[in-house]
């Protein structure tokens, strides 16, 4: 189900999200809603707090594919890249953000099986942006030269 995307100013975007403890039907529903909402919005990523749910769950939709990360944590972050970001919760704006160029994360899938993954380039940027959401951090906290985009 397509959910409304919470906009900046809502406190749910600024809290620290709780880890998922139950890999149950409710988690599957949350992940399905996040997929429907992200694909509808044509975004590169979505974190659960962006649909009002303060849990450590993100989805990422990039060239490499569509990914669901439950309780993701960084193993390492390497290099640097500087590039443009926007956010579905900060409509009409974009800014330049310094991120690692390569990251490795550990995460669970919706069944609770644990995996690791290495992401590079824009995929790494999207992972970093979404994991920040889980700690109440928005890209605008880190960006230079935030600008308004013509709609
Ligand atoms: Co965002």
mmCIF file with all atom_site columns, C-alpha atoms and ligand atoms in Angstrom:
data_model
loop_
_atom_site.group_PDB
_atom_site.id
_atom_site.type_symbol
_atom_site.label_atom_id
_atom_site.label_alt_id
_atom_site.label_comp_id
_atom_site.label_asym_id
_atom_site.label_entity_id
_atom_site.label_seq_id
_atom_site.pdbx_PDB_ins_code
_atom_site.Cartn_x
_atom_site.Cartn_y
_atom_site.Cartn_z
_atom_site.occupancy
_atom_site.B_iso_or_equiv
_atom_site.pdbx_formal_charge
_atom_site.auth_seq_id
_atom_site.auth_comp_id
_atom_site.auth_asym_id
_atom_site.auth_atom_id
_atom_site.pdbx_PDB_model_num
ATOM   1   C  CA  . UNK A 1 1   ? 0.000  0.000   0.000   1.00 0.00 ? 1   UNK A CA  1
ATOM   2   C  CA  . UNK A 1 2   ? 1.316  3.454   -0.933  1.00 0.00 ? 2   UNK A CA  1
ATOM   3   C  CA  . UNK A 1 3   ? 1.826  5.475   2.261   1.00 0.00 ? 3   UNK A CA  1
ATOM   4   C  CA  . UNK A 1 4   ? 2.102  9.201   2.777   1.00 0.00 ? 4   UNK A CA  1
ATOM   5   C  CA  . UNK A 1 5   ? 5.744  10.301  3.029   1.00 0.00 ? 5   UNK A CA  1
ATOM   6   C  CA  . UNK A 1 6   ? 6.437  12.264  6.218   1.00 0.00 ? 6   UNK A CA  1
ATOM   7   C  CA  . UNK A 1 7   ? 7.961  15.704  5.595   1.00 0.00 ? 7   UNK A CA  1
ATOM   8   C  CA  . UNK A 1 8   ? 10.744 17.519  7.433   1.00 0.00 ? 8   UNK A CA  1
ATOM   9   C  CA  . UNK A 1 9   ? 9.492  19.099  10.657  1.00 0.00 ? 9   UNK A CA  1
ATOM   10  C  CA  . UNK A 1 10  ? 7.801  15.880  11.829  1.00 0.00 ? 10  UNK A CA  1
ATOM   11  C  CA  . UNK A 1 11  ? 9.617  14.596  14.958  1.00 0.00 ? 11  UNK A CA  1
ATOM   12  C  CA  . UNK A 1 12  ? 9.525  10.963  13.704  1.00 0.00 ? 12  UNK A CA  1
ATOM   13  C  CA  . UNK A 1 13  ? 12.314 11.961  11.274  1.00 0.00 ? 13  UNK A CA  1
ATOM   14  C  CA  . UNK A 1 14  ? 14.522 13.113  14.141  1.00 0.00 ? 14  UNK A CA  1
ATOM   15  C  CA  . UNK A 1 15  ? 14.334 10.168  16.564  1.00 0.00 ? 15  UNK A CA  1
ATOM   16  C  CA  . UNK A 1 16  ? 16.604 7.144   16.880  1.00 0.00 ? 16  UNK A CA  1
ATOM   17  C  CA  . UNK A 1 17  ? 14.829 4.111   15.407  1.00 0.00 ? 17  UNK A CA  1
ATOM   18  C  CA  . UNK A 1 18  ? 14.464 0.819   17.305  1.00 0.00 ? 18  UNK A CA  1
ATOM   19  C  CA  . UNK A 1 19  ? 15.890 -2.460  15.981  1.00 0.00 ? 19  UNK A CA  1
ATOM   20  C  CA  . UNK A 1 20  ? 13.442 -4.977  14.522  1.00 0.00 ? 20  UNK A CA  1
ATOM   21  C  CA  . UNK A 1 21  ? 12.999 -7.909  16.916  1.00 0.00 ? 21  UNK A CA  1
ATOM   22  C  CA  . UNK A 1 22  ? 10.192 -9.870  15.264  1.00 0.00 ? 22  UNK A CA  1
ATOM   23  C  CA  . UNK A 1 23  ? 10.489 -11.057 11.681  1.00 0.00 ? 23  UNK A CA  1
ATOM   24  C  CA  . UNK A 1 24  ? 6.760  -11.484 11.315  1.00 0.00 ? 24  UNK A CA  1
ATOM   25  C  CA  . UNK A 1 25  ? 3.819  -10.618 9.092   1.00 0.00 ? 25  UNK A CA  1
ATOM   26  C  CA  . UNK A 1 26  ? 3.844  -6.995  10.317  1.00 0.00 ? 26  UNK A CA  1
ATOM   27  C  CA  . UNK A 1 27  ? 7.453  -6.582  9.148   1.00 0.00 ? 27  UNK A CA  1
ATOM   28  C  CA  . UNK A 1 28  ? 6.589  -8.052  5.734   1.00 0.00 ? 28  UNK A CA  1
ATOM   29  C  CA  . UNK A 1 29  ? 3.662  -5.628  5.465   1.00 0.00 ? 29  UNK A CA  1
ATOM   30  C  CA  . UNK A 1 30  ? 5.932  -2.710  6.379   1.00 0.00 ? 30  UNK A CA  1
ATOM   31  C  CA  . UNK A 1 31  ? 8.459  -3.766  3.723   1.00 0.00 ? 31  UNK A CA  1
ATOM   32  C  CA  . UNK A 1 32  ? 5.701  -4.165  1.116   1.00 0.00 ? 32  UNK A CA  1
ATOM   33  C  CA  . UNK A 1 33  ? 4.362  -0.689  1.947   1.00 0.00 ? 33  UNK A CA  1
ATOM   34  C  CA  . UNK A 1 34  ? 7.871  0.769   1.715   1.00 0.00 ? 34  UNK A CA  1
ATOM   35  C  CA  . UNK A 1 35  ? 8.383  -0.825  -1.717  1.00 0.00 ? 35  UNK A CA  1
ATOM   36  C  CA  . UNK A 1 36  ? 5.014  0.446   -2.999  1.00 0.00 ? 36  UNK A CA  1
ATOM   37  C  CA  . UNK A 1 37  ? 5.709  3.935   -1.626  1.00 0.00 ? 37  UNK A CA  1
ATOM   38  C  CA  . UNK A 1 38  ? 9.293  4.137   -2.911  1.00 0.00 ? 38  UNK A CA  1
ATOM   39  C  CA  . UNK A 1 39  ? 8.463  2.883   -6.400  1.00 0.00 ? 39  UNK A CA  1
ATOM   40  C  CA  . UNK A 1 40  ? 5.471  5.237   -6.622  1.00 0.00 ? 40  UNK A CA  1
ATOM   41  C  CA  . UNK A 1 41  ? 7.672  8.183   -5.585  1.00 0.00 ? 41  UNK A CA  1
ATOM   42  C  CA  . UNK A 1 42  ? 10.439 7.065   -7.993  1.00 0.00 ? 42  UNK A CA  1
ATOM   43  C  CA  . UNK A 1 43  ? 13.045 7.587   -5.277  1.00 0.00 ? 43  UNK A CA  1
ATOM   44  C  CA  . UNK A 1 44  ? 16.431 5.932   -4.696  1.00 0.00 ? 44  UNK A CA  1
ATOM   45  C  CA  . UNK A 1 45  ? 15.705 5.000   -1.096  1.00 0.00 ? 45  UNK A CA  1
ATOM   46  C  CA  . UNK A 1 46  ? 13.241 5.125   1.761   1.00 0.00 ? 46  UNK A CA  1
ATOM   47  C  CA  . UNK A 1 47  ? 13.620 4.590   5.506   1.00 0.00 ? 47  UNK A CA  1
ATOM   48  C  CA  . UNK A 1 48  ? 10.770 3.335   7.715   1.00 0.00 ? 48  UNK A CA  1
ATOM   49  C  CA  . UNK A 1 49  ? 10.535 6.600   9.723   1.00 0.00 ? 49  UNK A CA  1
ATOM   50  C  CA  . UNK A 1 50  ? 9.688  8.340   6.436   1.00 0.00 ? 50  UNK A CA  1
ATOM   51  C  CA  . UNK A 1 51  ? 6.348  6.524   6.538   1.00 0.00 ? 51  UNK A CA  1
ATOM   52  C  CA  . UNK A 1 52  ? 6.018  7.141   10.273  1.00 0.00 ? 52  UNK A CA  1
ATOM   53  C  CA  . UNK A 1 53  ? 7.461  3.850   11.588  1.00 0.00 ? 53  UNK A CA  1
ATOM   54  C  CA  . UNK A 1 54  ? 10.487 4.280   13.913  1.00 0.00 ? 54  UNK A CA  1
ATOM   55  C  CA  . UNK A 1 55  ? 12.145 0.935   13.112  1.00 0.00 ? 55  UNK A CA  1
ATOM   56  C  CA  . UNK A 1 56  ? 15.596 0.183   11.641  1.00 0.00 ? 56  UNK A CA  1
ATOM   57  C  CA  . UNK A 1 57  ? 14.375 -0.774  8.169   1.00 0.00 ? 57  UNK A CA  1
ATOM   58  C  CA  . UNK A 1 58  ? 15.342 0.779   4.821   1.00 0.00 ? 58  UNK A CA  1
ATOM   59  C  CA  . UNK A 1 59  ? 14.791 0.081   1.165   1.00 0.00 ? 59  UNK A CA  1
ATOM   60  C  CA  . UNK A 1 60  ? 17.089 1.153   -1.668  1.00 0.00 ? 60  UNK A CA  1
ATOM   61  C  CA  . UNK A 1 61  ? 16.231 1.241   -5.374  1.00 0.00 ? 61  UNK A CA  1
ATOM   62  C  CA  . UNK A 1 62  ? 19.314 1.719   -7.554  1.00 0.00 ? 62  UNK A CA  1
ATOM   63  C  CA  . UNK A 1 63  ? 20.866 0.451   -10.811 1.00 0.00 ? 63  UNK A CA  1
ATOM   64  C  CA  . UNK A 1 64  ? 22.135 -2.648  -8.962  1.00 0.00 ? 64  UNK A CA  1
ATOM   65  C  CA  . UNK A 1 65  ? 18.562 -3.575  -7.993  1.00 0.00 ? 65  UNK A CA  1
ATOM   66  C  CA  . UNK A 1 66  ? 15.941 -3.233  -5.291  1.00 0.00 ? 66  UNK A CA  1
ATOM   67  C  CA  . UNK A 1 67  ? 17.186 -3.988  -1.756  1.00 0.00 ? 67  UNK A CA  1
ATOM   68  C  CA  . UNK A 1 68  ? 15.601 -4.353  1.688   1.00 0.00 ? 68  UNK A CA  1
ATOM   69  C  CA  . UNK A 1 69  ? 17.848 -3.929  4.720   1.00 0.00 ? 69  UNK A CA  1
ATOM   70  C  CA  . UNK A 1 70  ? 16.585 -4.764  8.220   1.00 0.00 ? 70  UNK A CA  1
ATOM   71  C  CA  . UNK A 1 71  ? 18.782 -3.729  11.184  1.00 0.00 ? 71  UNK A CA  1
ATOM   72  C  CA  . UNK A 1 72  ? 21.632 -2.645  8.861   1.00 0.00 ? 72  UNK A CA  1
ATOM   73  C  CA  . UNK A 1 73  ? 25.027 -1.743  10.354  1.00 0.00 ? 73  UNK A CA  1
ATOM   74  C  CA  . UNK A 1 74  ? 28.263 -0.589  8.758   1.00 0.00 ? 74  UNK A CA  1
ATOM   75  C  CA  . UNK A 1 75  ? 31.221 -2.990  8.811   1.00 0.00 ? 75  UNK A CA  1
ATOM   76  C  CA  . UNK A 1 76  ? 33.473 -0.405  7.157   1.00 0.00 ? 76  UNK A CA  1
ATOM   77  C  CA  . UNK A 1 77  ? 33.390 2.750   5.062   1.00 0.00 ? 77  UNK A CA  1
ATOM   78  C  CA  . UNK A 1 78  ? 36.193 3.646   2.611   1.00 0.00 ? 78  UNK A CA  1
ATOM   79  C  CA  . UNK A 1 79  ? 37.143 6.559   0.371   1.00 0.00 ? 79  UNK A CA  1
ATOM   80  C  CA  . UNK A 1 80  ? 35.255 9.745   -0.332  1.00 0.00 ? 80  UNK A CA  1
ATOM   81  C  CA  . UNK A 1 81  ? 32.830 10.985  -2.953  1.00 0.00 ? 81  UNK A CA  1
ATOM   82  C  CA  . UNK A 1 82  ? 31.122 14.326  -3.297  1.00 0.00 ? 82  UNK A CA  1
ATOM   83  C  CA  . UNK A 1 83  ? 27.768 14.412  -5.064  1.00 0.00 ? 83  UNK A CA  1
ATOM   84  C  CA  . UNK A 1 84  ? 24.172 15.523  -5.241  1.00 0.00 ? 84  UNK A CA  1
ATOM   85  C  CA  . UNK A 1 85  ? 21.418 14.227  -2.959  1.00 0.00 ? 85  UNK A CA  1
ATOM   86  C  CA  . UNK A 1 86  ? 17.777 14.898  -2.413  1.00 0.00 ? 86  UNK A CA  1
ATOM   87  C  CA  . UNK A 1 87  ? 15.252 13.307  -0.059  1.00 0.00 ? 87  UNK A CA  1
ATOM   88  C  CA  . UNK A 1 88  ? 11.605 12.371  -0.412  1.00 0.00 ? 88  UNK A CA  1
ATOM   89  C  CA  . UNK A 1 89  ? 11.044 14.006  3.007   1.00 0.00 ? 89  UNK A CA  1
ATOM   90  C  CA  . UNK A 1 90  ? 12.646 17.304  1.910   1.00 0.00 ? 90  UNK A CA  1
ATOM   91  C  CA  . UNK A 1 91  ? 10.749 18.020  -1.267  1.00 0.00 ? 91  UNK A CA  1
ATOM   92  C  CA  . UNK A 1 92  ? 12.008 20.421  -3.901  1.00 0.00 ? 92  UNK A CA  1
ATOM   93  C  CA  . UNK A 1 93  ? 15.572 20.661  -2.630  1.00 0.00 ? 93  UNK A CA  1
ATOM   94  C  CA  . UNK A 1 94  ? 18.982 19.170  -3.429  1.00 0.00 ? 94  UNK A CA  1
ATOM   95  C  CA  . UNK A 1 95  ? 22.455 19.585  -1.992  1.00 0.00 ? 95  UNK A CA  1
ATOM   96  C  CA  . UNK A 1 96  ? 26.029 18.368  -2.282  1.00 0.00 ? 96  UNK A CA  1
ATOM   97  C  CA  . UNK A 1 97  ? 27.119 15.804  0.322   1.00 0.00 ? 97  UNK A CA  1
ATOM   98  C  CA  . UNK A 1 98  ? 30.483 14.179  1.070   1.00 0.00 ? 98  UNK A CA  1
ATOM   99  C  CA  . UNK A 1 99  ? 30.060 10.395  1.549   1.00 0.00 ? 99  UNK A CA  1
ATOM   100 C  CA  . UNK A 1 100 ? 32.288 7.306   1.547   1.00 0.00 ? 100 UNK A CA  1
ATOM   101 C  CA  . UNK A 1 101 ? 32.828 5.883   -1.949  1.00 0.00 ? 101 UNK A CA  1
ATOM   102 C  CA  . UNK A 1 102 ? 32.529 2.271   -0.782  1.00 0.00 ? 102 UNK A CA  1
ATOM   103 C  CA  . UNK A 1 103 ? 30.781 0.712   2.243   1.00 0.00 ? 103 UNK A CA  1
ATOM   104 C  CA  . UNK A 1 104 ? 30.195 -2.752  3.628   1.00 0.00 ? 104 UNK A CA  1
ATOM   105 C  CA  . UNK A 1 105 ? 27.068 -3.423  5.678   1.00 0.00 ? 105 UNK A CA  1
ATOM   106 C  CA  . UNK A 1 106 ? 25.577 -6.309  7.606   1.00 0.00 ? 106 UNK A CA  1
ATOM   107 C  CA  . UNK A 1 107 ? 21.796 -6.637  7.558   1.00 0.00 ? 107 UNK A CA  1
ATOM   108 C  CA  . UNK A 1 108 ? 18.902 -9.058  7.861   1.00 0.00 ? 108 UNK A CA  1
ATOM   109 C  CA  . UNK A 1 109 ? 16.339 -9.829  5.205   1.00 0.00 ? 109 UNK A CA  1
ATOM   110 C  CA  . UNK A 1 110 ? 12.611 -9.964  5.970   1.00 0.00 ? 110 UNK A CA  1
ATOM   111 C  CA  . UNK A 1 111 ? 12.935 -13.568 7.198   1.00 0.00 ? 111 UNK A CA  1
ATOM   112 C  CA  . UNK A 1 112 ? 15.706 -12.687 9.650   1.00 0.00 ? 112 UNK A CA  1
ATOM   113 C  CA  . UNK A 1 113 ? 18.554 -14.262 7.679   1.00 0.00 ? 113 UNK A CA  1
ATOM   114 C  CA  . UNK A 1 114 ? 21.771 -12.266 8.033   1.00 0.00 ? 114 UNK A CA  1
ATOM   115 C  CA  . UNK A 1 115 ? 23.827 -11.100 5.013   1.00 0.00 ? 115 UNK A CA  1
ATOM   116 C  CA  . UNK A 1 116 ? 26.646 -8.736  4.146   1.00 0.00 ? 116 UNK A CA  1
ATOM   117 C  CA  . UNK A 1 117 ? 26.911 -6.499  1.103   1.00 0.00 ? 117 UNK A CA  1
ATOM   118 C  CA  . UNK A 1 118 ? 29.458 -4.117  -0.432  1.00 0.00 ? 118 UNK A CA  1
ATOM   119 C  CA  . UNK A 1 119 ? 28.076 -1.025  -2.182  1.00 0.00 ? 119 UNK A CA  1
ATOM   120 C  CA  . UNK A 1 120 ? 30.001 1.452   -4.328  1.00 0.00 ? 120 UNK A CA  1
ATOM   121 C  CA  . UNK A 1 121 ? 29.357 4.805   -5.953  1.00 0.00 ? 121 UNK A CA  1
ATOM   122 C  CA  . UNK A 1 122 ? 25.766 6.017   -5.943  1.00 0.00 ? 122 UNK A CA  1
ATOM   123 C  CA  . UNK A 1 123 ? 24.612 2.766   -4.288  1.00 0.00 ? 123 UNK A CA  1
ATOM   124 C  CA  . UNK A 1 124 ? 26.977 3.496   -1.366  1.00 0.00 ? 124 UNK A CA  1
ATOM   125 C  CA  . UNK A 1 125 ? 25.646 7.059   -1.219  1.00 0.00 ? 125 UNK A CA  1
ATOM   126 C  CA  . UNK A 1 126 ? 22.041 5.812   -1.058  1.00 0.00 ? 126 UNK A CA  1
ATOM   127 C  CA  . UNK A 1 127 ? 22.910 3.305   1.701   1.00 0.00 ? 127 UNK A CA  1
ATOM   128 C  CA  . UNK A 1 128 ? 24.609 6.036   3.783   1.00 0.00 ? 128 UNK A CA  1
ATOM   129 C  CA  . UNK A 1 129 ? 21.697 8.445   3.288   1.00 0.00 ? 129 UNK A CA  1
ATOM   130 C  CA  . UNK A 1 130 ? 19.127 5.833   4.356   1.00 0.00 ? 130 UNK A CA  1
ATOM   131 C  CA  . UNK A 1 131 ? 21.125 4.571   7.359   1.00 0.00 ? 131 UNK A CA  1
ATOM   132 C  CA  . UNK A 1 132 ? 21.428 8.183   8.555   1.00 0.00 ? 132 UNK A CA  1
ATOM   133 C  CA  . UNK A 1 133 ? 17.604 8.369   8.606   1.00 0.00 ? 133 UNK A CA  1
ATOM   134 C  CA  . UNK A 1 134 ? 17.599 5.581   11.229  1.00 0.00 ? 134 UNK A CA  1
ATOM   135 C  CA  . UNK A 1 135 ? 19.504 7.878   13.599  1.00 0.00 ? 135 UNK A CA  1
ATOM   136 C  CA  . UNK A 1 136 ? 17.407 10.953  12.900  1.00 0.00 ? 136 UNK A CA  1
ATOM   137 C  CA  . UNK A 1 137 ? 19.949 12.522  10.531  1.00 0.00 ? 137 UNK A CA  1
ATOM   138 C  CA  . UNK A 1 138 ? 18.865 14.237  7.301   1.00 0.00 ? 138 UNK A CA  1
ATOM   139 C  CA  . UNK A 1 139 ? 21.217 14.916  4.370   1.00 0.00 ? 139 UNK A CA  1
ATOM   140 C  CA  . UNK A 1 140 ? 20.530 18.631  4.860   1.00 0.00 ? 140 UNK A CA  1
ATOM   141 C  CA  . UNK A 1 141 ? 22.488 18.371  8.155   1.00 0.00 ? 141 UNK A CA  1
ATOM   142 C  CA  . UNK A 1 142 ? 25.595 17.449  6.134   1.00 0.00 ? 142 UNK A CA  1
ATOM   143 C  CA  . UNK A 1 143 ? 25.085 19.151  2.774   1.00 0.00 ? 143 UNK A CA  1
ATOM   144 C  CA  . UNK A 1 144 ? 26.768 22.153  1.216   1.00 0.00 ? 144 UNK A CA  1
ATOM   145 C  CA  . UNK A 1 145 ? 24.983 24.462  -1.173  1.00 0.00 ? 145 UNK A CA  1
ATOM   146 C  CA  . UNK A 1 146 ? 21.402 23.297  -0.598  1.00 0.00 ? 146 UNK A CA  1
ATOM   147 C  CA  . UNK A 1 147 ? 19.285 24.662  -3.420  1.00 0.00 ? 147 UNK A CA  1
ATOM   148 C  CA  . UNK A 1 148 ? 15.654 24.698  -4.460  1.00 0.00 ? 148 UNK A CA  1
ATOM   149 C  CA  . UNK A 1 149 ? 14.771 22.725  -7.548  1.00 0.00 ? 149 UNK A CA  1
ATOM   150 C  CA  . UNK A 1 150 ? 12.181 23.772  -10.073 1.00 0.00 ? 150 UNK A CA  1
ATOM   151 C  CA  . UNK A 1 151 ? 9.193  21.431  -9.849  1.00 0.00 ? 151 UNK A CA  1
HETATM 152 CO CO1 . LIG B 2 .   ? 16.017 10.698  2.670   1.00 0.00 ? 1   LIG B CO1 1
#
